[in-house]
Amino acid sequence: MGIKYISLDMDGTIVSRKYVDYFWLELVPRLYAERHSLDIETAKRVVFQSYDEVGQGDLRWYLPRYWFQRFGLMDELEYALSEAGKLVEIYEDALEFFENVPNHVKLVLSTSAARDFIGLVFSRFPFLEKRFVRVFSSSSDFSLPGKPPEFFKAILRELGIGPHEILHVGDDPESDYKNPSLAGLRAVLVSRDGKYDGIKSLNDVLHMIDFY
């Protein structure tokens, strides 16, 4: 039947995680320290312990608005997003991929990132928003933590296609390979640093389309 859609993860696949790591690991603790008159190390301990208490299996873990409300920082959210947005960087091979992907293949964005972060990436690289026929956030659109198999099944329903018609590509072994595979999708893992078994560049996906 051939691949009609390519589903792409966002952070770590299209863009570097630098901006989101800065947001959660540096900006949030700094703003918390300033608001509560704490030194930065104490603030980091409090903030990181709070992250751990919630955990990645909880939807709240993914939502900036939950954390800024919890930490008493809601008036700082837009500032923090703006500051993090300055660090959004797209991978060179991702740029090449978007330039060379065949016209008959439609692209969808499938990410666990909240819509707040998707907006940052699109504002930094406006052409990206135009390349995707659909954008799916598991946390914002389906109230799902992470990217469980249910997320990918929901994408199939939204697109009205079978699992054989779409290829998912991402950098996380569980969220981007195991879980879409459990949902029946074909999946490819991107491992630029060679840490996992997978392709080294998004460009490699282009050579796989006809194969699938």
PDB file of C-alpha atoms in Angstrom:
ATOM      1  CA  MET A   1       0.000   0.000   0.000  1.00  0.00           C
ATOM      2  CA  GLY A   2       2.888   2.401   0.687  1.00  0.00           C
ATOM      3  CA  ILE A   3       3.353   5.119   3.274  1.00  0.00           C
ATOM      4  CA  LYS A   4       0.913   8.040   2.998  1.00  0.00           C
ATOM      5  CA  TYR A   5       1.832   9.808   6.230  1.00  0.00           C
ATOM      6  CA  ILE A   6       4.979  10.330   8.257  1.00  0.00           C
ATOM      7  CA  SER A   7       4.414  11.130  11.919  1.00  0.00           C
ATOM      8  CA  LEU A   8       7.229  13.065  13.567  1.00  0.00           C
ATOM      9  CA  ASP A   9       8.059  13.558  17.219  1.00  0.00           C
ATOM     10  CA  MET A  10       9.169  17.104  18.068  1.00  0.00           C
ATOM     11  CA  ASP A  11      11.754  17.524  20.872  1.00  0.00           C
ATOM     12  CA  GLY A  12      14.893  15.529  20.194  1.00  0.00           C
ATOM     13  CA  THR A  13      13.714  14.640  16.692  1.00  0.00           C
ATOM     14  CA  ILE A  14      13.010  17.897  14.853  1.00  0.00           C
ATOM     15  CA  VAL A  15      14.388  20.382  17.350  1.00  0.00           C
ATOM     16  CA  SER A  16      17.003  20.132  20.088  1.00  0.00           C
ATOM     17  CA  ARG A  17      15.829  19.644  23.656  1.00  0.00           C
ATOM     18  CA  LYS A  18      17.977  22.587  24.744  1.00  0.00           C
ATOM     19  CA  TYR A  19      15.077  25.037  25.004  1.00  0.00           C
ATOM     20  CA  VAL A  20      12.794  22.737  26.981  1.00  0.00           C
ATOM     21  CA  ASP A  21      15.599  21.634  29.314  1.00  0.00           C
ATOM     22  CA  TYR A  22      16.401  25.295  29.952  1.00  0.00           C
ATOM     23  CA  PHE A  23      12.732  25.976  30.690  1.00  0.00           C
ATOM     24  CA  TRP A  24      12.275  23.182  33.236  1.00  0.00           C
ATOM     25  CA  LEU A  25      15.746  22.895  34.747  1.00  0.00           C
ATOM     26  CA  GLU A  26      16.927  26.506  34.835  1.00  0.00           C
ATOM     27  CA  LEU A  27      14.130  29.033  34.316  1.00  0.00           C
ATOM     28  CA  VAL A  28      11.504  27.510  36.588  1.00  0.00           C
ATOM     29  CA  PRO A  29      13.900  27.115  39.556  1.00  0.00           C
ATOM     30  CA  ARG A  30      15.299  30.632  39.043  1.00  0.00           C
ATOM     31  CA  LEU A  31      11.856  32.201  38.986  1.00  0.00           C
ATOM     32  CA  TYR A  32      10.840  30.137  42.017  1.00  0.00           C
ATOM     33  CA  ALA A  33      13.964  31.275  43.881  1.00  0.00           C
ATOM     34  CA  GLU A  34      13.254  34.932  43.092  1.00  0.00           C
ATOM     35  CA  ARG A  35       9.589  34.689  44.058  1.00  0.00           C
ATOM     36  CA  HIS A  36      10.219  32.916  47.353  1.00  0.00           C
ATOM     37  CA  SER A  37      13.540  34.568  48.281  1.00  0.00           C
ATOM     38  CA  LEU A  38      15.556  31.347  48.122  1.00  0.00           C
ATOM     39  CA  ASP A  39      19.037  30.591  46.884  1.00  0.00           C
ATOM     40  CA  ILE A  40      19.090  28.779  43.542  1.00  0.00           C
ATOM     41  CA  GLU A  41      20.284  25.424  44.921  1.00  0.00           C
ATOM     42  CA  THR A  42      17.479  25.311  47.490  1.00  0.00           C
ATOM     43  CA  ALA A  43      14.967  26.294  44.825  1.00  0.00           C
ATOM     44  CA  LYS A  44      16.206  23.543  42.524  1.00  0.00           C
ATOM     45  CA  ARG A  45      15.828  20.941  45.257  1.00  0.00           C
ATOM     46  CA  VAL A  46      12.244  22.022  45.913  1.00  0.00           C
ATOM     47  CA  VAL A  47      11.298  22.211  42.233  1.00  0.00           C
ATOM     48  CA  PHE A  48      12.962  18.960  41.175  1.00  0.00           C
ATOM     49  CA  GLN A  49      11.481  17.097  44.149  1.00  0.00           C
ATOM     50  CA  SER A  50       8.059  18.377  43.080  1.00  0.00           C
ATOM     51  CA  TYR A  51       8.651  17.106  39.542  1.00  0.00           C
ATOM     52  CA  ASP A  52       9.602  13.680  40.933  1.00  0.00           C
ATOM     53  CA  GLU A  53       6.527  13.548  43.158  1.00  0.00           C
ATOM     54  CA  VAL A  54       4.247  13.942  40.147  1.00  0.00           C
ATOM     55  CA  GLY A  55       6.246  11.845  37.667  1.00  0.00           C
ATOM     56  CA  GLN A  56       6.025  11.295  33.921  1.00  0.00           C
ATOM     57  CA  GLY A  57       3.054   8.971  34.261  1.00  0.00           C
ATOM     58  CA  ASP A  58       0.886  11.887  35.373  1.00  0.00           C
ATOM     59  CA  LEU A  59      -0.613  14.317  32.860  1.00  0.00           C
ATOM     60  CA  ARG A  60       0.243  17.295  35.085  1.00  0.00           C
ATOM     61  CA  TRP A  61       3.963  16.609  34.585  1.00  0.00           C
ATOM     62  CA  TYR A  62       3.677  17.838  30.974  1.00  0.00           C
ATOM     63  CA  LEU A  63       1.698  21.032  31.540  1.00  0.00           C
ATOM     64  CA  PRO A  64       3.567  24.325  32.130  1.00  0.00           C
ATOM     65  CA  ARG A  65       0.405  25.977  33.354  1.00  0.00           C
ATOM     66  CA  TYR A  66      -0.037  23.419  36.131  1.00  0.00           C
ATOM     67  CA  TRP A  67       3.491  23.957  37.416  1.00  0.00           C
ATOM     68  CA  PHE A  68       3.402  27.739  37.259  1.00  0.00           C
ATOM     69  CA  GLN A  69       0.133  27.736  39.156  1.00  0.00           C
ATOM     70  CA  ARG A  70       1.500  25.270  41.718  1.00  0.00           C
ATOM     71  CA  PHE A  71       4.659  27.340  42.234  1.00  0.00           C
ATOM     72  CA  GLY A  72       2.791  30.647  42.410  1.00  0.00           C
ATOM     73  CA  LEU A  73       4.348  31.908  39.172  1.00  0.00           C
ATOM     74  CA  MET A  74       1.408  32.261  36.761  1.00  0.00           C
ATOM     75  CA  ASP A  75       2.268  35.901  36.061  1.00  0.00           C
ATOM     76  CA  GLU A  76       5.711  34.757  34.844  1.00  0.00           C
ATOM     77  CA  LEU A  77       4.590  32.028  32.430  1.00  0.00           C
ATOM     78  CA  GLU A  78       4.560  34.082  29.247  1.00  0.00           C
ATOM     79  CA  TYR A  79       7.962  35.537  30.081  1.00  0.00           C
ATOM     80  CA  ALA A  80       9.409  32.078  30.724  1.00  0.00           C
ATOM     81  CA  LEU A  81       8.012  30.714  27.464  1.00  0.00           C
ATOM     82  CA  SER A  82       9.392  33.686  25.571  1.00  0.00           C
ATOM     83  CA  GLU A  83      12.853  33.244  27.094  1.00  0.00           C
ATOM     84  CA  ALA A  84      12.913  29.518  26.356  1.00  0.00           C
ATOM     85  CA  GLY A  85      11.745  30.167  22.812  1.00  0.00           C
ATOM     86  CA  LYS A  86      14.969  32.011  22.068  1.00  0.00           C
ATOM     87  CA  LEU A  87      16.836  28.703  22.403  1.00  0.00           C
ATOM     88  CA  VAL A  88      14.760  26.658  19.969  1.00  0.00           C
ATOM     89  CA  GLU A  89      17.145  25.090  17.438  1.00  0.00           C
ATOM     90  CA  ILE A  90      16.185  22.867  14.530  1.00  0.00           C
ATOM     91  CA  TYR A  91      18.480  20.007  13.573  1.00  0.00           C
ATOM     92  CA  GLU A  92      20.288  20.440  10.254  1.00  0.00           C
ATOM     93  CA  ASP A  93      19.181  17.031   9.030  1.00  0.00           C
ATOM     94  CA  ALA A  94      15.589  17.957   9.905  1.00  0.00           C
ATOM     95  CA  LEU A  95      15.826  21.013   7.643  1.00  0.00           C
ATOM     96  CA  GLU A  96      17.119  18.792   4.846  1.00  0.00           C
ATOM     97  CA  PHE A  97      14.353  16.294   5.485  1.00  0.00           C
ATOM     98  CA  PHE A  98      11.637  18.927   5.132  1.00  0.00           C
ATOM     99  CA  GLU A  99      13.211  20.155   1.906  1.00  0.00           C
ATOM    100  CA  ASN A 100      13.336  16.698   0.351  1.00  0.00           C
ATOM    101  CA  VAL A 101      10.301  14.795   1.600  1.00  0.00           C
ATOM    102  CA  PRO A 102       8.141  13.750  -1.399  1.00  0.00           C
ATOM    103  CA  ASN A 103       5.004  15.789  -2.024  1.00  0.00           C
ATOM    104  CA  HIS A 104       2.765  12.715  -1.930  1.00  0.00           C
ATOM    105  CA  VAL A 105       3.728  12.014   1.692  1.00  0.00           C
ATOM    106  CA  LYS A 106       1.801  14.032   4.264  1.00  0.00           C
ATOM    107  CA  LEU A 107       3.428  15.038   7.542  1.00  0.00           C
ATOM    108  CA  VAL A 108       1.869  15.092  11.001  1.00  0.00           C
ATOM    109  CA  LEU A 109       3.410  16.219  14.271  1.00  0.00           C
ATOM    110  CA  SER A 110       2.878  13.766  17.142  1.00  0.00           C
ATOM    111  CA  THR A 111       4.291  14.981  20.432  1.00  0.00           C
ATOM    112  CA  SER A 112       3.740  14.758  24.170  1.00  0.00           C
ATOM    113  CA  ALA A 113       4.710  18.430  24.457  1.00  0.00           C
ATOM    114  CA  ALA A 114       1.965  20.811  25.504  1.00  0.00           C
ATOM    115  CA  ARG A 115       0.602  23.266  22.959  1.00  0.00           C
ATOM    116  CA  ASP A 116       2.549  26.012  24.746  1.00  0.00           C
ATOM    117  CA  PHE A 117       5.805  24.441  23.566  1.00  0.00           C
ATOM    118  CA  ILE A 118       4.526  23.625  20.094  1.00  0.00           C
ATOM    119  CA  GLY A 119       3.711  27.316  19.741  1.00  0.00           C
ATOM    120  CA  LEU A 120       7.279  28.242  20.655  1.00  0.00           C
ATOM    121  CA  VAL A 121       8.727  25.984  17.975  1.00  0.00           C
ATOM    122  CA  PHE A 122       6.311  27.226  15.315  1.00  0.00           C
ATOM    123  CA  SER A 123       6.954  30.865  16.195  1.00  0.00           C
ATOM    124  CA  ARG A 124      10.709  30.287  15.860  1.00  0.00           C
ATOM    125  CA  PHE A 125      10.357  28.351  12.584  1.00  0.00           C
ATOM    126  CA  PRO A 126       7.044  29.415  10.973  1.00  0.00           C
ATOM    127  CA  PHE A 127       7.570  27.210   7.916  1.00  0.00           C
ATOM    128  CA  LEU A 128       7.166  24.116  10.105  1.00  0.00           C
ATOM    129  CA  GLU A 129       3.539  24.825  10.911  1.00  0.00           C
ATOM    130  CA  LYS A 130       2.776  24.923   7.196  1.00  0.00           C
ATOM    131  CA  ARG A 131       4.443  21.567   6.574  1.00  0.00           C
ATOM    132  CA  PHE A 132       2.174  19.601   8.888  1.00  0.00           C
ATOM    133  CA  VAL A 133      -1.327  18.692   7.795  1.00  0.00           C
ATOM    134  CA  ARG A 134      -2.208  17.905  11.418  1.00  0.00           C
ATOM    135  CA  VAL A 135      -0.620  18.561  14.799  1.00  0.00           C
ATOM    136  CA  PHE A 136      -1.305  16.251  17.730  1.00  0.00           C
ATOM    137  CA  SER A 137      -0.352  16.894  21.360  1.00  0.00           C
ATOM    138  CA  SER A 138      -1.037  13.902  23.588  1.00  0.00           C
ATOM    139  CA  SER A 139      -1.113  16.104  26.693  1.00  0.00           C
ATOM    140  CA  SER A 140      -3.098  19.081  25.376  1.00  0.00           C
ATOM    141  CA  ASP A 141      -5.406  17.353  22.876  1.00  0.00           C
ATOM    142  CA  PHE A 142      -6.083  13.950  24.438  1.00  0.00           C
ATOM    143  CA  SER A 143      -5.188  14.452  28.135  1.00  0.00           C
ATOM    144  CA  LEU A 144      -2.736  11.573  27.899  1.00  0.00           C
ATOM    145  CA  PRO A 145       0.621  11.575  29.718  1.00  0.00           C
ATOM    146  CA  GLY A 146       3.511  10.775  27.389  1.00  0.00           C
ATOM    147  CA  LYS A 147       2.761   8.935  24.164  1.00  0.00           C
ATOM    148  CA  PRO A 148       1.071   5.649  25.073  1.00  0.00           C
ATOM    149  CA  PRO A 149      -0.313   3.304  22.380  1.00  0.00           C
ATOM    150  CA  GLU A 150      -3.711   4.956  22.878  1.00  0.00           C
ATOM    151  CA  PHE A 151      -2.283   8.207  21.550  1.00  0.00           C
ATOM    152  CA  PHE A 152      -1.250   6.621  18.275  1.00  0.00           C
ATOM    153  CA  LYS A 153      -4.580   4.837  17.951  1.00  0.00           C
ATOM    154  CA  ALA A 154      -6.284   8.210  18.408  1.00  0.00           C
ATOM    155  CA  ILE A 155      -4.129   9.650  15.619  1.00  0.00           C
ATOM    156  CA  LEU A 156      -5.226   6.845  13.298  1.00  0.00           C
ATOM    157  CA  ARG A 157      -8.861   7.618  14.094  1.00  0.00           C
ATOM    158  CA  GLU A 158      -8.372  11.345  13.565  1.00  0.00           C
ATOM    159  CA  LEU A 159      -6.710  10.785  10.194  1.00  0.00           C
ATOM    160  CA  GLY A 160      -9.100   8.034   9.161  1.00  0.00           C
ATOM    161  CA  ILE A 161      -6.313   5.717   8.079  1.00  0.00           C
ATOM    162  CA  GLY A 162      -4.981   2.256   8.815  1.00  0.00           C
ATOM    163  CA  PRO A 163      -1.740   1.673  10.730  1.00  0.00           C
ATOM    164  CA  HIS A 164       0.026   0.441   7.585  1.00  0.00           C
ATOM    165  CA  GLU A 165      -0.370   3.869   5.984  1.00  0.00           C
ATOM    166  CA  ILE A 166       1.749   5.811   8.472  1.00  0.00           C
ATOM    167  CA  LEU A 167       5.337   5.711   9.692  1.00  0.00           C
ATOM    168  CA  HIS A 168       6.225   7.248  13.055  1.00  0.00           C
ATOM    169  CA  VAL A 169       9.705   8.649  13.644  1.00  0.00           C
ATOM    170  CA  GLY A 170      11.115   9.776  16.982  1.00  0.00           C
ATOM    171  CA  ASP A 171      14.036   9.576  19.394  1.00  0.00           C
ATOM    172  CA  ASP A 172      12.619   7.780  22.443  1.00  0.00           C
ATOM    173  CA  PRO A 173      12.769   3.945  22.488  1.00  0.00           C
ATOM    174  CA  GLU A 174       9.502   3.565  24.386  1.00  0.00           C
ATOM    175  CA  SER A 175       7.406   6.559  23.336  1.00  0.00           C
ATOM    176  CA  ASP A 176       8.496   6.635  19.701  1.00  0.00           C
ATOM    177  CA  TYR A 177       9.203   2.995  18.921  1.00  0.00           C
ATOM    178  CA  LYS A 178       7.623   0.527  21.343  1.00  0.00           C
ATOM    179  CA  ASN A 179       4.316   2.348  21.843  1.00  0.00           C
ATOM    180  CA  PRO A 180       3.531   3.151  18.194  1.00  0.00           C
ATOM    181  CA  SER A 181       4.505  -0.426  17.321  1.00  0.00           C
ATOM    182  CA  LEU A 182       2.035  -1.704  19.925  1.00  0.00           C
ATOM    183  CA  ALA A 183      -0.609   0.426  18.229  1.00  0.00           C
ATOM    184  CA  GLY A 184       0.189  -1.291  14.922  1.00  0.00           C
ATOM    185  CA  LEU A 185       2.195   1.517  13.323  1.00  0.00           C
ATOM    186  CA  ARG A 186       5.525   1.140  11.635  1.00  0.00           C
ATOM    187  CA  ALA A 187       8.118   3.013  13.683  1.00  0.00           C
ATOM    188  CA  VAL A 188      11.701   4.169  13.270  1.00  0.00           C
ATOM    189  CA  LEU A 189      14.006   5.327  16.047  1.00  0.00           C
ATOM    190  CA  VAL A 190      16.334   8.283  15.486  1.00  0.00           C
ATOM    191  CA  SER A 191      19.593   7.945  17.414  1.00  0.00           C
ATOM    192  CA  ARG A 192      21.970  10.692  16.326  1.00  0.00           C
ATOM    193  CA  ASP A 193      24.460   9.842  19.053  1.00  0.00           C
ATOM    194  CA  GLY A 194      24.351   6.104  18.407  1.00  0.00           C
ATOM    195  CA  LYS A 195      23.038   5.375  21.901  1.00  0.00           C
ATOM    196  CA  TYR A 196      20.237   3.235  20.502  1.00  0.00           C
ATOM    197  CA  ASP A 197      19.811   1.022  17.489  1.00  0.00           C
ATOM    198  CA  GLY A 198      18.288   3.294  14.870  1.00  0.00           C
ATOM    199  CA  ILE A 199      18.875   5.726  12.057  1.00  0.00           C
ATOM    200  CA  LYS A 200      21.408   8.528  12.483  1.00  0.00           C
ATOM    201  CA  SER A 201      19.581  11.211  10.531  1.00  0.00           C
ATOM    202  CA  LEU A 202      16.030  12.133   9.522  1.00  0.00           C
ATOM    203  CA  ASN A 203      17.282  12.024   5.954  1.00  0.00           C
ATOM    204  CA  ASP A 204      17.531   8.249   6.309  1.00  0.00           C
ATOM    205  CA  VAL A 205      13.731   8.147   6.528  1.00  0.00           C
ATOM    206  CA  LEU A 206      13.523   9.313   2.920  1.00  0.00           C
ATOM    207  CA  HIS A 207      15.220   6.121   1.763  1.00  0.00           C
ATOM    208  CA  MET A 208      12.743   3.996   3.716  1.00  0.00           C
ATOM    209  CA  ILE A 209       9.475   5.348   2.310  1.00  0.00           C
ATOM    210  CA  ASP A 210       9.425   3.200  -0.826  1.00  0.00           C
ATOM    211  CA  PHE A 211      10.707   0.184   1.119  1.00  0.00           C
ATOM    212  CA  TYR A 212       7.704   0.309   3.410  1.00  0.00           C
TER     213      TYR A 212
END
